XYZ file of C-alpha atoms in Angstrom:
493
model
C 113.177 -27.379 79.728
C 109.738 -27.626 81.357
C 109.132 -30.251 84.037
C 105.820 -32.033 84.502
C 104.603 -34.646 86.962
C 102.188 -37.123 85.374
C 99.251 -38.366 87.415
C 98.599 -42.110 87.303
C 95.401 -41.728 85.262
C 97.336 -39.867 82.554
C 100.114 -42.470 82.567
C 97.507 -45.171 82.039
C 96.123 -43.263 79.047
C 99.604 -42.982 77.581
C 101.034 -46.377 78.418
C 98.182 -48.893 78.564
C 98.511 -50.885 75.352
C 95.174 -52.540 76.032
C 93.388 -49.729 74.202
C 94.258 -47.299 71.380
C 96.317 -44.281 72.399
C 93.911 -41.304 72.674
C 94.541 -38.608 70.070
C 95.245 -35.934 72.681
C 97.777 -38.173 74.475
C 99.536 -38.958 71.210
C 99.665 -35.258 70.321
C 101.059 -34.272 73.743
C 103.735 -36.969 73.621
C 104.803 -35.911 70.136
C 105.026 -32.197 70.927
C 106.677 -32.776 74.329
C 109.758 -34.381 72.807
C 112.795 -32.289 73.671
C 110.622 -29.687 75.410
C 109.258 -31.387 78.543
C 110.925 -33.649 81.092
C 108.282 -35.932 82.625
C 108.447 -37.152 86.225
C 106.650 -39.596 88.487
C 106.393 -39.864 92.278
C 107.456 -43.022 94.107
C 103.991 -43.247 95.675
C 102.503 -43.774 92.222
C 104.285 -47.109 91.934
C 102.284 -48.179 94.966
C 99.106 -46.900 93.317
C 99.712 -48.878 90.131
C 100.705 -51.910 92.209
C 97.123 -52.080 93.513
C 95.720 -52.626 90.012
C 93.883 -55.955 90.086
C 94.488 -56.498 86.380
C 97.818 -58.315 86.705
C 98.791 -58.104 83.036
C 98.089 -54.368 82.825
C 99.770 -53.735 86.184
C 103.008 -55.465 85.192
C 103.024 -53.723 81.814
C 102.535 -50.275 83.339
C 105.168 -50.861 86.006
C 107.658 -51.838 83.328
C 106.869 -48.853 81.126
C 106.747 -46.272 83.908
C 110.496 -46.646 84.353
C 111.006 -44.429 81.289
C 109.946 -41.419 83.375
C 112.234 -39.716 85.873
C 111.484 -40.015 89.572
C 111.385 -36.893 91.717
C 114.392 -37.071 94.004
C 113.662 -36.233 97.633
C 110.096 -35.017 97.023
C 108.454 -32.815 99.657
C 107.478 -35.006 102.579
C 103.722 -35.696 102.475
C 101.983 -35.728 105.847
C 98.352 -35.656 106.883
C 99.100 -32.602 109.029
C 100.305 -30.658 105.982
C 97.242 -31.674 104.019
C 94.937 -30.654 106.854
C 96.615 -27.230 106.971
C 95.721 -26.800 103.304
C 92.190 -28.213 103.723
C 92.974 -30.971 101.234
C 90.655 -33.903 101.756
C 92.655 -36.932 102.925
C 90.237 -39.708 103.848
C 91.863 -42.507 101.850
C 95.216 -43.721 100.579
C 94.320 -42.462 97.100
C 93.705 -38.989 98.548
C 97.094 -39.130 100.267
C 98.870 -39.955 97.005
C 96.953 -37.267 95.094
C 97.871 -34.700 97.718
C 101.524 -35.732 97.589
C 101.560 -34.973 93.863
C 99.941 -31.591 94.397
C 102.447 -30.790 97.137
C 105.240 -31.225 94.566
C 103.649 -28.462 92.476
C 103.191 -26.162 95.448
C 106.863 -26.576 96.432
C 108.036 -26.116 92.810
C 109.604 -29.573 92.595
C 108.056 -29.506 89.101
C 106.486 -26.795 86.990
C 103.240 -28.655 86.276
C 101.063 -31.550 87.371
C 99.134 -33.152 84.513
C 95.958 -34.873 85.700
C 92.398 -35.592 84.639
C 91.254 -36.081 88.237
C 88.529 -33.555 89.148
C 89.297 -33.884 92.846
C 92.917 -32.838 92.349
C 91.876 -30.019 90.012
C 89.434 -28.690 92.625
C 92.131 -28.781 95.323
C 94.483 -26.951 92.972
C 91.840 -24.265 92.390
C 91.330 -23.926 96.132
C 95.072 -23.413 96.660
C 95.749 -21.015 93.773
C 97.634 -23.732 91.862
C 95.175 -24.276 89.011
C 97.392 -22.608 86.386
C 100.061 -25.215 87.099
C 97.715 -28.180 87.517
C 96.317 -28.964 84.091
C 94.169 -31.517 82.353
C 95.954 -33.355 79.559
C 94.205 -31.291 76.883
C 95.095 -28.051 78.720
C 98.728 -29.122 78.963
C 98.681 -29.621 75.214
C 97.631 -25.985 74.805
C 100.825 -24.640 76.395
C 103.209 -26.759 74.314
C 104.991 -25.364 71.250
C 103.710 -26.079 67.758
C 100.085 -26.314 68.865
C 97.127 -24.756 67.062
C 97.590 -21.040 66.591
C 95.178 -18.845 68.575
C 92.246 -17.585 66.555
C 91.127 -13.965 66.879
C 87.594 -14.385 68.138
C 86.748 -11.599 70.535
C 83.845 -10.296 68.439
C 80.728 -12.286 69.343
C 77.502 -11.719 67.443
C 74.047 -11.776 68.995
C 71.600 -12.649 66.189
C 68.078 -14.041 66.269
C 68.001 -17.787 65.679
C 66.117 -17.298 62.409
C 69.169 -15.468 61.048
C 71.205 -18.695 61.151
C 71.403 -21.182 58.287
C 70.057 -24.477 59.594
C 71.660 -26.267 56.638
C 75.122 -25.360 57.909
C 77.115 -28.586 58.624
C 77.663 -27.175 62.129
C 74.169 -28.438 63.008
C 74.687 -32.012 61.723
C 75.835 -33.443 65.056
C 72.908 -31.801 66.858
C 70.492 -33.415 64.395
C 72.150 -36.784 64.964
C 71.998 -36.471 68.756
C 68.501 -35.075 69.112
C 65.607 -36.362 67.067
C 63.385 -33.590 65.785
C 66.096 -30.949 66.218
C 65.053 -29.047 63.092
C 61.423 -28.813 64.240
C 62.518 -27.702 67.715
C 64.848 -25.083 66.267
C 62.243 -23.684 63.869
C 59.197 -23.852 66.159
C 60.675 -23.215 69.593
C 63.593 -20.937 68.747
C 62.977 -19.079 65.496
C 59.244 -18.489 65.783
C 59.535 -17.397 69.416
C 62.221 -14.828 68.575
C 64.950 -16.448 70.653
C 68.414 -15.000 70.313
C 71.832 -16.600 70.506
C 75.538 -15.832 70.749
C 77.685 -17.005 67.858
C 81.375 -17.064 66.981
C 82.624 -17.633 63.459
C 85.935 -18.988 62.283
C 87.066 -18.543 58.704
C 83.558 -17.272 57.889
C 81.987 -20.503 59.201
C 79.883 -20.934 62.318
C 82.191 -22.389 64.975
C 80.399 -21.877 68.308
C 76.802 -21.316 69.337
C 74.817 -20.672 72.491
C 71.013 -20.339 72.224
C 69.530 -18.891 75.388
C 66.104 -18.391 76.935
C 64.777 -16.268 79.806
C 62.597 -18.201 82.257
C 60.574 -17.298 85.326
C 60.012 -19.587 88.342
C 60.916 -22.599 86.204
C 60.926 -26.278 87.234
C 64.214 -27.646 85.916
C 64.476 -31.264 87.105
C 62.329 -34.380 87.165
C 62.161 -34.235 90.960
C 60.601 -30.763 90.873
C 63.520 -28.418 91.621
C 62.109 -24.919 91.072
C 64.221 -21.832 90.577
C 62.444 -18.755 91.904
C 62.730 -15.526 89.984
C 64.423 -14.926 86.648
C 66.550 -17.774 85.301
C 68.717 -18.022 82.204
C 68.631 -21.345 80.360
C 71.420 -22.151 77.900
C 69.296 -24.226 75.529
C 71.987 -25.269 73.068
C 75.699 -24.886 73.731
C 78.097 -26.208 71.136
C 81.681 -25.610 70.037
C 82.639 -27.282 66.778
C 85.209 -30.074 67.077
C 87.549 -28.259 64.691
C 87.572 -25.218 66.983
C 88.337 -26.878 70.331
C 91.160 -25.295 72.285
C 90.462 -21.745 71.136
C 88.536 -20.619 74.245
C 85.233 -20.246 72.390
C 83.310 -21.996 75.151
C 84.795 -19.712 77.781
C 83.891 -16.715 75.648
C 80.273 -17.830 75.290
C 79.999 -18.414 79.039
C 81.305 -14.903 79.642
C 78.500 -13.572 77.435
C 75.961 -15.606 79.409
C 77.262 -14.424 82.786
C 77.353 -10.786 81.700
C 73.804 -11.037 80.356
C 72.553 -12.734 83.534
C 74.283 -10.189 85.742
C 72.914 -7.189 83.862
C 69.362 -8.560 83.750
C 69.020 -9.734 87.330
C 68.912 -13.508 86.781
C 69.272 -15.556 89.937
C 70.717 -18.602 88.189
C 71.971 -20.042 84.902
C 71.579 -23.686 83.876
C 71.927 -26.096 80.983
C 70.962 -29.686 80.268
C 73.278 -32.126 78.528
C 74.120 -35.743 77.864
C 76.969 -35.829 80.377
C 78.435 -39.062 79.009
C 78.932 -37.522 75.564
C 79.512 -33.853 76.373
C 82.379 -34.241 78.830
C 84.118 -31.069 77.611
C 81.030 -28.994 78.368
C 80.641 -30.620 81.799
C 84.307 -29.913 82.635
C 84.072 -26.305 81.449
C 80.835 -25.797 83.351
C 82.286 -27.224 86.563
C 85.220 -24.826 86.337
C 82.769 -21.914 86.368
C 80.382 -23.141 89.031
C 77.890 -25.377 87.215
C 77.221 -28.396 89.430
C 74.825 -31.229 88.792
C 71.376 -30.499 90.215
C 69.506 -33.578 88.950
C 68.118 -34.918 85.700
C 65.522 -33.814 83.211
C 64.495 -36.769 81.118
C 67.601 -38.412 79.697
C 69.781 -35.352 80.264
C 71.677 -34.149 83.323
C 70.936 -30.643 84.631
C 73.880 -28.417 85.556
C 73.048 -25.347 87.623
C 74.946 -22.231 88.682
C 73.614 -19.588 91.064
C 74.756 -16.037 90.412
C 74.945 -15.150 94.120
C 75.238 -17.048 97.448
C 71.997 -18.636 98.570
C 72.785 -19.178 102.265
C 75.145 -18.266 105.095
C 77.008 -21.490 104.368
C 77.611 -20.330 100.786
C 78.898 -16.980 102.012
C 81.448 -18.658 104.286
C 83.079 -20.790 101.570
C 86.836 -20.454 101.128
C 87.857 -17.868 98.537
C 88.658 -20.235 95.667
C 85.434 -22.222 95.973
C 83.407 -19.022 96.330
C 84.919 -17.737 93.075
C 84.243 -21.013 91.288
C 80.660 -21.269 92.474
C 79.515 -17.647 92.203
C 81.722 -15.861 89.665
C 81.252 -13.042 88.674
C 79.989 -12.227 92.177
C 82.767 -11.401 94.629
C 83.406 -10.520 98.259
C 84.808 -7.111 99.160
C 84.846 -7.048 102.959
C 87.653 -5.760 105.128
C 89.593 -9.043 104.929
C 89.861 -8.820 101.150
C 92.879 -7.067 99.616
C 92.256 -4.377 96.987
C 94.864 -3.258 94.462
C 95.117 -0.639 91.740
C 96.984 -1.901 88.675
C 98.362 0.375 85.918
C 98.205 -1.086 82.413
C 99.536 0.521 79.231
C 97.125 1.024 76.299
C 98.789 -1.545 74.009
C 98.317 -4.309 76.596
C 94.887 -3.050 77.639
C 93.654 -3.202 74.019
C 94.591 -6.872 73.752
C 93.593 -8.038 77.230
C 90.263 -6.183 77.402
C 88.998 -5.957 73.787
C 85.374 -5.375 74.751
C 86.276 -1.829 75.755
C 89.100 -1.350 73.278
C 89.394 1.642 70.963
C 88.820 -0.685 68.005
C 85.521 -1.869 69.483
C 83.936 1.520 68.920
C 84.975 1.864 65.283
C 83.596 0.687 61.955
C 85.661 -2.499 62.361
C 84.534 -3.258 65.910
C 82.468 -6.312 64.962
C 85.205 -7.993 62.942
C 86.975 -10.735 64.858
C 90.117 -10.242 62.770
C 90.887 -7.090 64.757
C 91.140 -8.875 68.110
C 93.628 -11.178 69.808
C 92.712 -14.538 71.283
C 93.540 -13.693 74.914
C 90.671 -11.225 74.808
C 88.233 -14.148 74.596
C 89.081 -15.496 78.014
C 87.639 -14.890 81.446
C 90.948 -16.148 82.836
C 93.747 -13.645 82.338
C 97.185 -12.787 83.754
C 99.139 -9.687 84.713
C 102.929 -9.566 85.083
C 104.821 -7.072 87.207
C 108.338 -6.372 88.464
C 106.848 -4.885 91.623
C 108.312 -6.121 94.904
C 104.921 -5.830 96.593
C 103.734 -8.821 98.623
C 101.843 -11.135 96.284
C 98.052 -10.784 96.593
C 95.920 -13.630 97.894
C 93.220 -15.652 96.155
C 90.033 -13.592 96.290
C 91.756 -10.196 96.364
C 90.450 -7.585 93.908
C 92.260 -5.766 91.109
C 91.200 -2.406 89.677
C 92.886 -1.749 86.319
C 93.907 1.815 85.477
C 94.540 2.477 81.778
C 97.469 4.848 81.512
C 98.509 7.499 78.944
C 95.363 8.077 76.896
C 92.224 7.384 78.940
C 93.796 7.718 82.388
C 90.885 5.981 84.050
C 89.993 2.876 86.054
C 87.709 0.817 83.824
C 87.996 -2.878 84.784
C 87.768 -5.046 87.884
C 89.164 -8.559 88.259
C 89.582 -11.116 91.034
C 92.809 -12.927 91.918
C 92.798 -16.710 91.529
C 96.537 -17.266 92.003
C 99.876 -15.487 92.363
C 103.516 -16.536 92.350
C 107.011 -15.296 91.532
C 109.489 -16.818 89.109
C 112.708 -16.011 87.249
C 112.392 -18.947 84.847
C 111.307 -17.458 81.495
C 110.319 -20.820 80.039
C 108.170 -21.622 83.069
C 106.491 -18.205 83.051
C 105.694 -18.475 79.341
C 104.125 -21.899 79.873
C 102.142 -20.910 82.982
C 100.707 -17.772 81.406
C 100.301 -18.969 77.818
C 96.582 -19.642 78.261
C 95.972 -16.267 79.911
C 98.420 -13.506 79.058
C 99.113 -10.987 76.293
C 102.866 -10.949 76.839
C 105.109 -12.592 74.259
C 108.237 -14.585 75.296
C 110.664 -11.765 74.493
C 108.679 -9.276 76.577
C 108.615 -11.755 79.465
C 112.386 -12.226 79.132
C 112.878 -8.450 79.289
C 110.614 -8.161 82.333
C 112.424 -10.951 84.183
C 115.780 -9.252 83.574
C 114.827 -6.278 85.705
C 112.783 -8.106 88.347
C 114.633 -7.826 91.648
C 112.607 -10.506 93.455
C 111.480 -12.444 90.410
C 108.575 -11.605 88.154
C 105.204 -11.398 89.893
C 102.589 -13.427 88.024
C 99.008 -12.652 89.006
C 96.326 -14.891 87.539
C 92.890 -13.299 87.685
C 89.364 -13.673 86.386
C 87.727 -10.733 84.646
C 84.663 -9.622 86.627
C 83.318 -6.682 84.653
C 84.059 -3.410 82.912
C 83.005 0.037 84.080
C 81.491 0.716 80.668
C 78.992 3.334 81.803
C 81.314 5.296 84.051
C 85.086 4.677 84.060
C 86.663 6.408 87.049
C 88.758 9.248 85.637
C 92.033 10.558 87.039
C 90.258 13.751 88.043
C 87.735 11.713 90.046
C 90.564 9.646 91.541
C 92.274 12.831 92.709
C 89.004 13.840 94.323
C 89.365 10.896 96.706
C 93.088 11.413 97.267
C 94.522 9.088 94.595
C 97.092 9.969 91.959
C 98.039 8.129 88.770
C 99.626 4.799 89.825
C 103.099 3.983 88.496
C 103.090 0.380 89.704
C 100.657 -2.026 91.332
C 99.728 -0.795 94.798
C 97.318 -1.557 97.597
C 94.096 0.416 98.123
C 92.378 1.148 101.415
C 88.847 -0.161 101.880
C 87.602 3.429 102.001
C 89.124 4.361 98.645
C 87.976 1.117 97.053
C 84.398 1.831 98.144
C 84.664 5.378 96.788
C 85.867 4.115 93.414
C 83.070 1.556 93.206
C 80.498 4.175 94.130
C 81.683 6.397 91.265
C 81.802 3.472 88.836
C 78.173 2.535 89.506
């Protein structure tokens, strides 16, 4: 059975009878029955005890007793938090850090929280796959929505879309004059967009625009050079949880990277579009100001200062993905991957992609939509660190290195149920395959969470070229020297 520690804000959502139970909380509670054992930390009782609303406080304290308490939790100290660079300037920070420490020490499998500060600390420490928002936790539970095969994204002109599609109704309601803007500013100016369909209906849309030296906020913030504006970014309510937003962002980042854009930004009503704000924050979009009634969220594609370049690995990845650091302190690994797993994990360069059926989403698996992926290995190699680089070598047929990713977390486990839950949002491996892998894993199964950076579409590095720099075909994940990594990247360019 999975174990999960509930943050106080989530408990309040679930147990405060002063407001209706949110749909997502109700769904998680229903599907957790018999599958998840929920825990609380003694320090949370103190947190709830500070609630000035006496009636709510007493009610929550009475209801919280239904959850198990972690026995002998890891001792929280300021010194430990300082070692991990976890902010600890208040009692609330101390309690938050104590919860995160329970995840790090495997006192529980997951921490469920909606607190952005905790989520950022988890990202920084390589614990983000086990520290989940309530809606993300719902995604890993059994009996949830089945993944939709969506890897094929289309790139039409805006005038090719049907403005009468119900998909646009909410945009018309939110923005007066939307139809005129769409027709005059998008269609007539030949703007393009990325779209994803589900059951032959438009399910996700991103209209984009190239800008030059644009002023993006009311206080005059100017972005020098080429900038990519995401003018309209919407995922239909019925399609939430299927990674469509992540897929559209990947398209935007790849486009910006290939075309030399210095930054990407979008404007939004942040009080209504909380899902977009949360997704954007996860991939480096931070608030830069306001433009009229909307908030402006901005992401630079590369570091802008020495201070940016010196950020810790996790924050550097968040802020500047898909840019990466490759200096001598960064580990580099070559990772063999069999064709059947490669096809599903990296569909953009799959064999199917180049056929008559390449544009049909039905031929792809949902994990191919994500930037965030996972690789499992029985190797006894020392686990890589956050920020280390992975070069994927497709075995058997292509025998070439064609993909690079960056490590965002790594751990070992022998608990099949835990591994399935941790990797469910990222991996191609089914539960039976994971069970088989665990059986032969001498030191526990190595789980490497990574973000896809890019494919070597123009020039995969062949085995013959690898042999030219002294490398053979890898049989298991192994470390690369800086010299060989540079040689591979030179060939791939």
